[in-house]
Amino acid sequence: MNREEDPENKHGMDRRGFLRLAGASSVFLATRLPVMAGPFETTDFTQLIPADKKLHPDWVKSLFARGTPEVWRDDELSKIGMPVGGIGAGQIYLGGDGRLWHWDIFNEVANSGGGGPHYAEPLKPSSPLEQGFALQIGGQTHALDRNGFSEVTFRGEYPIGVVEYKDAALPVTVRLEAFSPFIPLATDDSSLPATIMQFTVRNTSSAAVEAMVIGRLENAVCLNNRLQFGTRRNRIHRGSDGTFLECSAERNPGAAARPDVVFEDWSKETYEGWTVEGAAFGSGPVKRPAMPAYQGDVGGDTEQVANSHASAPGADVAAKDNATGKLTSRRFMIERNFINFWIGGGHRKGEAALNLVVNGKTALSETGRDSNRMIQRSFDVRGLRGKEAFIEIVDAATGGWGNIGVGKISFSDRPANLGVLEELPDFGTLGLALPGAPAEHASADETATLGQTLVGELGRKLQLEPGQSATVIFVLTWHFPNLELNRLGKVGRHYASRFGSALAVARYVAQHQGRLIAQTRLWRDTWHDSTLPCWFLDRTLLNTCILATSTCFRLWDGRFYAWEGVGCCEGTCAHVWHYAHAPARLFPALERDTRERVDFGLAFDPATGVIGFRAEFDRQLAVDAQAGTILRAYREHQMSADDSFLRRNWPRIKKAFDPLFKLDGNDDGVLEGPQMNTLDQPWFGKVAWLSSLYLAALRAGEAMGREAGDNEFARKAAAIAEAGGRNLDEKLFNGEYYIQVHDPAHVKSVGSYEGCEIDQVFGQSWAFQVGLGRVLPEAHVKSALASLWKYNFTPDVGPFRKANKPGRWYAMAGEGGLIMCGWPRGSASRVQQGFDSYFNECMTGFEYQAAGHMIWEGMALEGLAVARAIHDRYHPLRRNPWNEIECGDHYARAMASYGLFTAACGFEYHGPKGHIGFAPRLTPENFKAAFTSAEGWGAFSQKLDAQGAKFEIALKHGRLRLKTIALAVNDQMKSAQISVSAAGKSVPATMAREGNRLMVTLGEEAVIEAGQGIEVAMA
């Protein structure tokens, strides 16, 4: 979670602004979204969270119904941004009308905001470059977006976005399918810096038509360094694999430069030469060592700076940020090409800015980047030479980041931070490919200076008879190898270790186009060809797109590295990422490498067994991260084809128990002492949710120990787990739910105590994900989950948040959600300081964890309702469905949503043992869903009735090796005989039944390939 000292969102949107937005939209949204619950009376919210949820019958029905795929149109399109790049290859969005936006492929690492500002104020589509596609027909050009067509619809089936274009005035329709290759298990093919844009044009008229589909692309190399002395170059490559528009840049020698003129270095005690207004800037520049410690090192190359926060009056952060003021310089003549300066503070355009004023108007303006640390920026004033000007440094901003910091200002013939062109973050190549036959239309080879705009085009002509369709494929590729990350340095992009340029990427895609497209579509179709509800399939998979955002990176050496959310909280934080089940199930090699390279590699302390929960960024112990990483190691072993991963890593996995054993000094299975965790500060006492994770980790250690031949450790782990299950239940179950017991030595430490906390039985949830069975008593666990539903779930968070104001807002008034902690027995024990404010929030990753557990336990209504409340919160009328926000955009914990899918399937898998199992929680009489394994993926289906049952595993990709299959039958099915076939051939098998669980053991190992299947029939 967010480690910044900002628990009350002092640097994000305030509550008043949040509620203003909520109120303005609530009436409109109520007419467009499904009604969840109500009507309510004021008395229903006397306890803030109503016991009777009053769920609307139609809404409840929609939770379970197969339904139809959601198709968006009109104003539902405006906030959509579906990531369509490769894993760890940069971020680019497909907009609701087919335009590409949010071009974060240029290695400009940006913080999306620890307070999650884009929940309340979603990003608006924008593009820093000129790019688009158009249809030329009948002598006219129609942009392939909402400006060019009167009817546009969007259907997102991640990884493929489908946009349909229609217009009554045109004789054709157009269908766009946009995606980056996404093939589970094929990590490298799913990590390409490429986006495929496939347009299918259909003639709907009674006459033949001629048309052309054209793609335009601006040369955006050195996009953020236009002041450099260099040349843009567009070149058309024609070959047997198609036509490619290559955009590149090259260095030019600059003219001889005159010495710089320092205009202001803030070396005086007063603001001599400046006019001072307001109180924010104080009486003079501030010495950097005298600034508040929480501002950190503000950078720059002078001893003193102008800073409207450090110099402002006020006893706390808020008071200082609320101070305002302005500094106005003396007048001067513009005689050099650039004005260079250091700037930091808030990104508050027009409110906290350095402005250049010419002829009484602001000619140029620059702000900070919501960071106290200043960066060098430049004004290009070549077009203003000879004019009189002055500089004003303005702080008219109040609230979070309502300040500005400015360092040295100088006049120069060269921009600041000129650097070496080839080493700049946005240096590289970019291009647009038209695979297949030579393009009928292509722009000429051209050059321009870096300060100029250069756009190229490619086009494909079509001749269509009535009713005929034709497809045109464009491939956008990019290659920007110079990635640098804070505290890691120059780490590079993994794709650059495979390809030398955007052209090389395009050639690879062209060479493998058929396979890449077919396999991506096959996965999409396999996932959605299911009996599960359409909305559920969308929501549980779509967060996998986080892998294709700037939350995640694949570094040059192959290491997977990630923030918690885009630009927020470094180090692939284990106490966040262990909630995220999607990567391990879809790309297990990526997770195995991360466990081995990072968690049991560079993050591991061999002396203590501590796994630094932020790897090299924070090497201390976090209890949930430690236990979660042990559990992930077991999951990664299960998602392997053999036991080599376990055998290589077992010594360190075993050692990783030592710091947990230390906190369980008496081997009673309940942790005590300081327990750092994902809620960002140590908890003390006996904590149900943390000890439950310990119990699950012990059971995983027992299982791994036995498989590794370490029976002594397995026995020890089993004994502690057995004792811990009893002790945790006896000491921490209060008759309804599990709690935290105070440590008398730390009575003022933050914790949930008598509260009903969302993760209280997280260990049991994790255990189900890896087939470990029960670690806590079934009846009490179900009671705890029922308490979460009763005391934490509300169809409207508004009343609760009105009474509990601190904290960030990830659910607005009028929206439903599962609150982090309910207080049915009062909050007298609550310590309301520090990160206690997290308890007031709704955060999707935690909600998914609890919802998935509910489904595992047979509480389908409750689990689906929690998940659907999230789905409704991210309806495109409200915000971008593909950007679930916590501490930053595309927050990694949201990939816990995949855990709901495994729960709904009752899925279990153990690759080295050749075992797979299914126990569907929804429509078991007629069920079908996708599955993944270590070496292949496909679909599982079953049909049950009183006469018998049929189970089928249909492999679509790779291979599957099986020895045992676990299945679920119903009470009506009595003992019966089974028959098994693999790849169409009969296989001898035996059956053992325990309750409704059926274990089928094959007489000989079965191996099936793509296109083959295994069938089990009971009669």
Coordinates of N, CA, C and O in Angstrom, one line a residue, residues 848-978:
Y848 N -12.0 -8.2 -3.4 CA -11.9 -9.5 -4.2 C -11.5 -10.7 -3.4 O -12.0 -11.8 -3.5
Q849 N -10.5 -10.4 -2.5 CA -10.0 -11.6 -1.7 C -11.2 -12.1 -0.9 O -11.4 -13.3 -0.8
A850 N -11.9 -11.2 -0.2 CA -13.0 -11.7 0.7 C -14.2 -12.3 -0.2 O -14.8 -13.3 0.2
A851 N -14.5 -11.7 -1.3 CA -15.5 -12.2 -2.2 C -15.2 -13.5 -2.7 O -16.1 -14.4 -2.8
G852 N -14.0 -13.7 -3.1 CA -13.5 -15.1 -3.6 C -13.7 -16.1 -2.5 O -14.1 -17.2 -2.8
H853 N -13.3 -15.8 -1.3 CA -13.4 -16.7 -0.2 C -14.9 -17.0 0.0 O -15.2 -18.2 0.3
M854 N -15.8 -16.0 0.0 CA -17.2 -16.3 0.1 C -17.7 -17.4 -0.9 O -18.4 -18.3 -0.6
I855 N -17.2 -17.2 -2.1 CA -17.6 -18.2 -3.2 C -17.1 -19.6 -2.9 O -17.8 -20.6 -3.0
W856 N -15.8 -19.6 -2.4 CA -15.2 -20.9 -2.1 C -16.1 -21.6 -1.0 O -16.3 -22.8 -1.0
E857 N -16.6 -20.8 -0.1 CA -17.4 -21.4 1.1 C -18.9 -21.6 0.8 O -19.6 -21.9 1.6
G858 N -19.3 -21.4 -0.5 CA -20.7 -21.6 -0.9 C -21.6 -20.4 -0.7 O -22.8 -20.5 -0.8
M859 N -21.0 -19.3 -0.3 CA -21.8 -18.0 -0.2 C -21.7 -17.3 -1.5 O -21.2 -16.2 -1.6
A860 N -22.3 -17.9 -2.5 CA -22.2 -17.3 -3.9 C -22.9 -16.0 -4.0 O -22.4 -15.0 -4.6
L861 N -24.1 -15.8 -3.4 CA -24.8 -14.5 -3.5 C -23.9 -13.4 -2.9 O -23.7 -12.4 -3.5
E862 N -23.4 -13.6 -1.7 CA -22.6 -12.6 -1.1 C -21.3 -12.3 -1.9 O -21.0 -11.1 -2.1
G863 N -20.6 -13.3 -2.3 CA -19.4 -13.1 -3.0 C -19.6 -12.4 -4.3 O -18.9 -11.5 -4.7
L864 N -20.7 -12.8 -5.1 CA -21.0 -12.2 -6.4 C -21.4 -10.7 -6.2 O -21.1 -9.9 -7.0
A865 N -22.2 -10.5 -5.1 CA -22.6 -9.1 -4.8 C -21.5 -8.2 -4.6 O -21.5 -7.0 -5.1
V866 N -20.5 -8.6 -3.8 CA -19.3 -7.8 -3.5 C -18.6 -7.5 -4.8 O -18.2 -6.3 -5.1
A867 N -18.4 -8.5 -5.6 CA -17.7 -8.3 -6.9 C -18.5 -7.4 -7.9 O -17.9 -6.6 -8.5
R868 N -19.8 -7.6 -7.9 CA -20.6 -6.8 -8.8 C -20.7 -5.4 -8.4 O -20.7 -4.5 -9.2
A869 N -20.6 -5.1 -7.1 CA -20.6 -3.7 -6.6 C -19.3 -3.0 -7.2 O -19.4 -1.9 -7.6
I870 N -18.2 -3.7 -7.2 CA -17.0 -3.2 -7.8 C -17.2 -2.9 -9.3 O -16.9 -1.9 -9.8
H871 N -17.8 -3.9 -9.9 CA -18.0 -3.8 -11.4 C -18.9 -2.6 -11.7 O -18.6 -1.9 -12.6
D872 N -19.9 -2.4 -10.9 CA -20.8 -1.3 -11.1 C -20.1 0.1 -10.8 O -20.3 1.1 -11.4
R873 N -19.2 0.1 -9.8 CA -18.4 1.3 -9.5 C -17.6 1.7 -10.7 O -17.3 2.8 -10.9
Y874 N -17.1 0.7 -11.4 CA -16.3 0.9 -12.6 C -17.0 0.9 -13.9 O -16.5 0.6 -15.0
H875 N -18.3 1.2 -13.8 CA -19.1 1.3 -15.1 C -18.5 2.5 -15.8 O -18.1 3.5 -15.2
P876 N -18.5 2.4 -17.2 CA -17.8 3.5 -17.9 C -18.5 4.9 -17.8 O -17.9 5.9 -18.2
L877 N -19.7 4.9 -17.4 CA -20.3 6.3 -17.1 C -19.6 6.9 -15.9 O -19.6 8.2 -15.8
R878 N -19.1 6.1 -15.1 CA -18.5 6.7 -13.9 C -17.0 6.9 -14.0 O -16.4 7.9 -13.7
R879 N -16.3 5.8 -14.5 CA -14.8 5.9 -14.7 C -14.4 4.8 -15.6 O -15.2 3.9 -16.0
N880 N -13.1 4.7 -15.9 CA -12.5 3.7 -16.8 C -12.6 2.3 -16.2 O -12.0 2.0 -15.2
P881 N -13.3 1.4 -16.8 CA -13.5 0.0 -16.3 C -12.1 -0.7 -16.2 O -12.0 -1.6 -15.4
W882 N -11.1 -0.3 -17.0 CA -9.9 -1.0 -17.0 C -8.8 -0.3 -16.1 O -7.6 -0.6 -16.3
N883 N -9.2 0.5 -15.2 CA -8.3 1.1 -14.3 C -8.8 1.1 -12.9 O -9.4 2.1 -12.4
E884 N -8.6 0.0 -12.2 CA -8.9 0.0 -10.7 C -7.8 0.6 -9.9 O -6.7 0.3 -10.0
I885 N -8.3 1.5 -9.0 CA -7.4 2.4 -8.4 C -7.3 2.2 -6.9 O -8.3 1.9 -6.2
E886 N -6.1 2.2 -6.4 CA -5.9 2.2 -4.9 C -4.8 3.3 -4.7 O -5.0 4.4 -5.0
C887 N -3.6 2.9 -4.3 CA -2.5 3.8 -4.2 C -1.9 3.9 -5.6 O -0.9 3.4 -6.0
G888 N -2.6 4.7 -6.5 CA -2.2 4.9 -7.9 C -3.0 4.1 -8.9 O -3.9 3.2 -8.5
D889 N -2.9 4.4 -10.1 CA -3.6 3.8 -11.2 C -3.2 2.3 -11.4 O -2.1 2.0 -11.1
H890 N -4.1 1.5 -11.9 CA -3.8 0.1 -12.3 C -3.1 -0.6 -11.1 O -2.0 -1.1 -11.2
Y891 N -3.8 -0.6 -10.0 CA -3.2 -1.1 -8.7 C -3.1 -2.6 -8.7 O -4.1 -3.3 -9.0
A892 N -1.9 -3.1 -8.4 CA -1.6 -4.5 -8.6 C -2.5 -5.4 -7.8 O -2.9 -6.5 -8.3
R893 N -2.9 -5.0 -6.6 CA -3.7 -5.9 -5.8 C -5.1 -6.3 -6.4 O -5.7 -7.3 -6.1
A894 N -5.5 -5.4 -7.4 CA -6.8 -5.7 -8.1 C -6.7 -7.0 -8.9 O -7.8 -7.6 -9.2
M895 N -5.5 -7.5 -9.2 CA -5.5 -8.8 -9.8 C -5.9 -10.0 -8.9 O -5.9 -11.1 -9.4
A896 N -6.3 -9.7 -7.7 CA -6.9 -10.7 -6.9 C -8.2 -11.1 -7.5 O -8.8 -12.1 -7.1
S897 N -8.8 -10.3 -8.4 CA -10.0 -10.7 -9.0 C -10.0 -12.0 -9.7 O -11.0 -12.7 -9.8
Y898 N -8.8 -12.5 -10.2 CA -8.7 -13.8 -10.8 C -9.0 -14.9 -9.8 O -9.5 -16.0 -10.1
G899 N -8.8 -14.6 -8.5 CA -9.1 -15.6 -7.5 C -10.5 -15.9 -7.4 O -10.9 -17.0 -7.0
L900 N -11.4 -15.0 -7.8 CA -12.9 -15.3 -7.8 C -13.2 -16.3 -8.9 O -14.0 -17.2 -8.7
F901 N -12.4 -16.2 -10.0 CA -12.6 -17.2 -11.1 C -12.2 -18.6 -10.6 O -13.0 -19.6 -10.8
T902 N -11.0 -18.7 -10.0 CA -10.6 -20.0 -9.5 C -11.6 -20.6 -8.5 O -11.9 -21.8 -8.4
A903 N -12.1 -19.7 -7.7 CA -13.1 -20.1 -6.6 C -14.4 -20.6 -7.3 O -14.9 -21.6 -6.9
A904 N -14.9 -19.9 -8.3 CA -16.1 -20.2 -9.0 C -16.0 -21.6 -9.7 O -16.9 -22.4 -9.8
C905 N -14.7 -21.9 -10.1 CA -14.5 -23.2 -10.8 C -14.1 -24.3 -9.7 O -14.1 -25.5 -10.1
G906 N -13.9 -23.9 -8.5 CA -13.4 -24.9 -7.5 C -12.1 -25.5 -8.0 O -11.9 -26.7 -7.9
F907 N -11.2 -24.7 -8.6 CA -10.1 -25.2 -9.4 C -8.9 -25.6 -8.5 O -8.6 -25.0 -7.5
E908 N -8.3 -26.7 -8.8 CA -7.1 -27.2 -8.1 C -6.1 -27.8 -9.1 O -6.6 -28.4 -10.1
Y909 N -4.9 -27.6 -8.9 CA -3.9 -28.1 -9.9 C -2.5 -28.3 -9.3 O -2.1 -27.5 -8.4
H910 N -1.9 -29.4 -9.7 CA -0.5 -29.7 -9.2 C 0.2 -30.4 -10.3 O 0.1 -31.6 -10.6
G911 N 1.0 -29.5 -11.0 CA 1.7 -30.0 -12.2 C 2.6 -31.2 -12.0 O 2.5 -32.2 -12.7
P912 N 3.5 -31.1 -11.0 CA 4.5 -32.2 -10.8 C 3.8 -33.5 -10.5 O 4.3 -34.6 -10.8
K913 N 2.6 -33.4 -9.8 CA 1.9 -34.7 -9.5 C 1.0 -35.1 -10.6 O 0.4 -36.2 -10.5
G914 N 0.8 -34.3 -11.6 CA -0.1 -34.6 -12.7 C -1.5 -34.6 -12.2 O -2.3 -35.5 -12.6
H915 N -1.9 -33.6 -11.4 CA -3.3 -33.6 -10.8 C -4.0 -32.3 -11.3 O -3.4 -31.2 -11.3
I916 N -5.3 -32.5 -11.5 CA -6.2 -31.3 -11.8 C -7.5 -31.6 -11.2 O -7.9 -32.8 -11.0
G917 N -8.3 -30.6 -10.8 CA -9.6 -30.8 -10.2 C -10.5 -29.6 -10.4 O -10.0 -28.5 -10.5
F918 N -11.8 -29.9 -10.4 CA -12.8 -28.9 -10.5 C -14.0 -29.2 -9.6 O -14.4 -30.4 -9.5
A919 N -14.5 -28.2 -8.9 CA -15.7 -28.4 -8.1 C -16.5 -27.1 -8.3 O -16.5 -26.2 -7.4
P920 N -17.2 -26.9 -9.4 CA -17.9 -25.6 -9.7 C -18.9 -25.2 -8.6 O -19.7 -26.0 -8.1
R921 N -18.8 -23.9 -8.2 CA -19.7 -23.3 -7.3 C -20.9 -22.7 -7.9 O -21.9 -22.4 -7.2
L922 N -20.9 -22.5 -9.2 CA -22.1 -22.0 -9.9 C -22.5 -22.9 -11.0 O -21.7 -23.5 -11.7
T923 N -23.8 -23.1 -11.1 CA -24.4 -24.0 -12.1 C -23.7 -25.3 -12.3 O -23.3 -25.6 -13.4
P924 N -23.4 -26.1 -11.3 CA -22.6 -27.3 -11.4 C -23.3 -28.3 -12.3 O -22.7 -29.2 -12.9
E925 N -24.6 -28.2 -12.5 CA -25.4 -29.2 -13.3 C -25.0 -29.0 -14.8 O -25.2 -29.9 -15.6
N926 N -24.6 -27.8 -15.1 CA -24.2 -27.4 -16.5 C -23.2 -26.3 -16.4 O -23.5 -25.2 -16.3
F927 N -21.9 -26.7 -16.5 CA -20.8 -25.8 -16.2 C -19.8 -25.9 -17.3 O -19.4 -27.0 -17.8
K928 N -19.2 -24.7 -17.6 CA -18.1 -24.7 -18.6 C -17.2 -23.4 -18.3 O -17.8 -22.3 -18.1
A929 N -15.9 -23.6 -18.3 CA -15.0 -22.5 -18.0 C -13.6 -22.8 -18.5 O -13.3 -24.0 -18.7
A930 N -12.8 -21.8 -18.7 CA -11.4 -22.0 -19.1 C -10.6 -22.5 -17.9 O -11.0 -22.3 -16.7
F931 N -9.4 -23.0 -18.2 CA -8.5 -23.4 -17.1 C -7.1 -23.2 -17.7 O -6.9 -23.2 -19.0
T932 N -6.1 -23.0 -16.9 CA -4.7 -23.0 -17.3 C -3.9 -24.0 -16.4 O -4.3 -24.3 -15.3
S933 N -2.8 -24.5 -17.0 CA -1.9 -25.4 -16.3 C -0.5 -25.0 -16.6 O -0.2 -24.0 -17.2
A934 N 0.4 -25.8 -16.2 CA 1.9 -25.5 -16.4 C 2.3 -25.5 -17.8 O 3.1 -24.6 -18.2
E935 N 1.7 -26.3 -18.7 CA 2.1 -26.4 -20.0 C 1.0 -26.2 -21.1 O 1.3 -26.3 -22.3
G936 N -0.2 -26.0 -20.6 CA -1.3 -25.9 -21.6 C -2.5 -25.3 -21.0 O -2.6 -25.1 -19.8
W937 N -3.5 -24.9 -21.8 CA -4.7 -24.4 -21.3 C -5.9 -24.8 -22.3 O -5.7 -25.2 -23.4
G938 N -7.1 -24.7 -21.7 CA -8.2 -25.1 -22.5 C -9.5 -24.9 -21.7 O -9.6 -23.9 -21.0
A939 N -10.5 -25.7 -21.9 CA -11.8 -25.6 -21.3 C -12.2 -26.8 -20.6 O -11.9 -28.0 -21.0
F940 N -12.9 -26.7 -19.4 CA -13.4 -27.8 -18.7 C -15.0 -27.6 -18.7 O -15.5 -26.5 -18.6
S941 N -15.7 -28.7 -18.9 CA -17.1 -28.7 -18.8 C -17.7 -29.9 -18.1 O -17.0 -31.0 -18.1
Q942 N -18.8 -29.8 -17.5 CA -19.5 -30.9 -16.9 C -21.0 -30.7 -17.0 O -21.5 -29.6 -17.0
K943 N -21.7 -31.9 -17.1 CA -23.1 -31.9 -17.0 C -23.5 -33.0 -16.1 O -23.1 -34.2 -16.2
L944 N -24.4 -32.7 -15.1 CA -24.8 -33.7 -14.1 C -26.3 -33.8 -14.1 O -27.1 -32.8 -14.3
D945 N -26.8 -35.0 -14.0 CA -28.3 -35.2 -13.7 C -28.4 -36.5 -12.9 O -27.4 -37.1 -12.5
A946 N -29.6 -36.8 -12.6 CA -29.8 -38.0 -11.7 C -29.3 -39.3 -12.3 O -29.0 -40.2 -11.6
Q947 N -29.3 -39.3 -13.6 CA -28.9 -40.6 -14.3 C -27.4 -40.7 -14.4 O -26.8 -41.8 -14.6
G948 N -26.6 -39.6 -14.4 CA -25.2 -39.8 -14.6 C -24.5 -38.4 -14.8 O -25.1 -37.4 -14.5
A949 N -23.3 -38.5 -15.2 CA -22.5 -37.2 -15.4 C -21.5 -37.4 -16.5 O -21.0 -38.5 -16.8
K950 N -21.2 -36.3 -17.1 CA -20.1 -36.3 -18.1 C -19.2 -35.1 -17.8 O -19.7 -33.9 -17.7
F951 N -17.9 -35.4 -17.8 CA -16.9 -34.3 -17.6 C -15.9 -34.3 -18.7 O -15.5 -35.4 -19.2
E952 N -15.6 -33.2 -19.2 CA -14.7 -33.1 -20.4 C -13.6 -32.0 -20.2 O -13.9 -30.9 -19.8
I953 N -12.4 -32.4 -20.5 CA -11.3 -31.4 -20.5 C -10.8 -31.3 -22.0 O -10.4 -32.3 -22.6
A954 N -11.0 -30.1 -22.6 CA -10.7 -29.9 -24.0 C -9.5 -29.0 -24.0 O -9.6 -27.8 -23.6
L955 N -8.3 -29.5 -24.4 CA -7.1 -28.7 -24.5 C -7.0 -27.9 -25.8 O -7.2 -28.4 -26.9
K956 N -6.8 -26.6 -25.6 CA -6.7 -25.7 -26.8 C -5.3 -25.3 -27.1 O -5.0 -25.0 -28.3
H957 N -4.4 -25.4 -26.2 CA -3.0 -24.9 -26.4 C -2.1 -25.7 -25.5 O -2.4 -26.0 -24.4
G958 N -0.9 -26.1 -26.1 CA 0.1 -26.7 -25.4 C -0.2 -28.2 -25.1 O -0.7 -28.9 -26.0
R959 N 0.2 -28.7 -23.9 CA 0.0 -30.1 -23.5 C -0.4 -30.1 -22.1 O -0.2 -29.2 -21.3
L960 N -1.0 -31.3 -21.7 CA -1.4 -31.5 -20.4 C -1.1 -32.9 -20.0 O -1.5 -33.9 -20.7
R961 N -0.4 -33.1 -18.8 CA -0.1 -34.4 -18.3 C -0.9 -34.7 -17.1 O -0.8 -33.9 -16.1
L962 N -1.6 -35.8 -17.0 CA -2.5 -36.1 -15.9 C -2.3 -37.5 -15.4 O -2.2 -38.4 -16.2
K963 N -2.4 -37.6 -14.0 CA -2.5 -38.9 -13.4 C -3.8 -39.0 -12.6 O -4.3 -40.1 -12.5
T964 N -4.2 -37.9 -12.0 CA -5.4 -37.9 -11.2 C -6.3 -36.7 -11.5 O -5.8 -35.6 -11.9
I965 N -7.6 -36.9 -11.4 CA -8.6 -35.8 -11.7 C -9.6 -35.8 -10.6 O -10.3 -36.9 -10.3
A966 N -9.8 -34.7 -9.9 CA -10.8 -34.5 -8.8 C -12.0 -33.9 -9.4 O -11.9 -32.9 -10.1
L967 N -13.2 -34.4 -9.1 CA -14.4 -33.9 -9.6 C -15.4 -33.8 -8.5 O -15.3 -34.4 -7.5
A968 N -16.5 -33.0 -8.7 CA -17.5 -32.9 -7.7 C -18.8 -33.4 -8.3 O -19.2 -33.1 -9.4
V969 N -19.5 -34.2 -7.5 CA -20.8 -34.7 -7.9 C -21.9 -34.3 -6.9 O -21.5 -33.7 -5.9
N970 N -23.1 -34.5 -7.2 CA -24.2 -34.0 -6.3 C -24.7 -35.2 -5.4 O -24.4 -36.3 -5.6
D971 N -25.5 -34.8 -4.5 CA -26.1 -35.8 -3.5 C -26.9 -36.9 -4.2 O -27.0 -38.0 -3.7
Q972 N -27.6 -36.5 -5.3 CA -28.5 -37.4 -6.0 C -27.7 -38.6 -6.7 O -28.3 -39.6 -7.0
M973 N -26.5 -38.3 -7.0 CA -25.7 -39.3 -7.7 C -25.1 -40.3 -6.8 O -24.3 -40.0 -5.9
K974 N -25.6 -41.5 -6.9 CA -25.1 -42.6 -6.1 C -23.9 -43.3 -6.7 O -23.4 -42.8 -7.7
S975 N -23.4 -44.3 -6.1 CA -22.2 -45.0 -6.6 C -22.5 -45.4 -8.0 O -23.5 -45.9 -8.3
A976 N -21.5 -45.3 -8.8 CA -21.6 -45.6 -10.2 C -20.3 -46.1 -10.8 O -19.3 -46.0 -10.2
Q977 N -20.4 -46.5 -12.0 CA -19.2 -46.9 -12.7 C -18.7 -45.7 -13.6 O -19.5 -44.9 -14.0
I978 N -17.4 -45.6 -13.8 CA -16.9 -44.6 -14.7 C -16.2 -45.2 -15.9 O -15.7 -46.3 -15.9

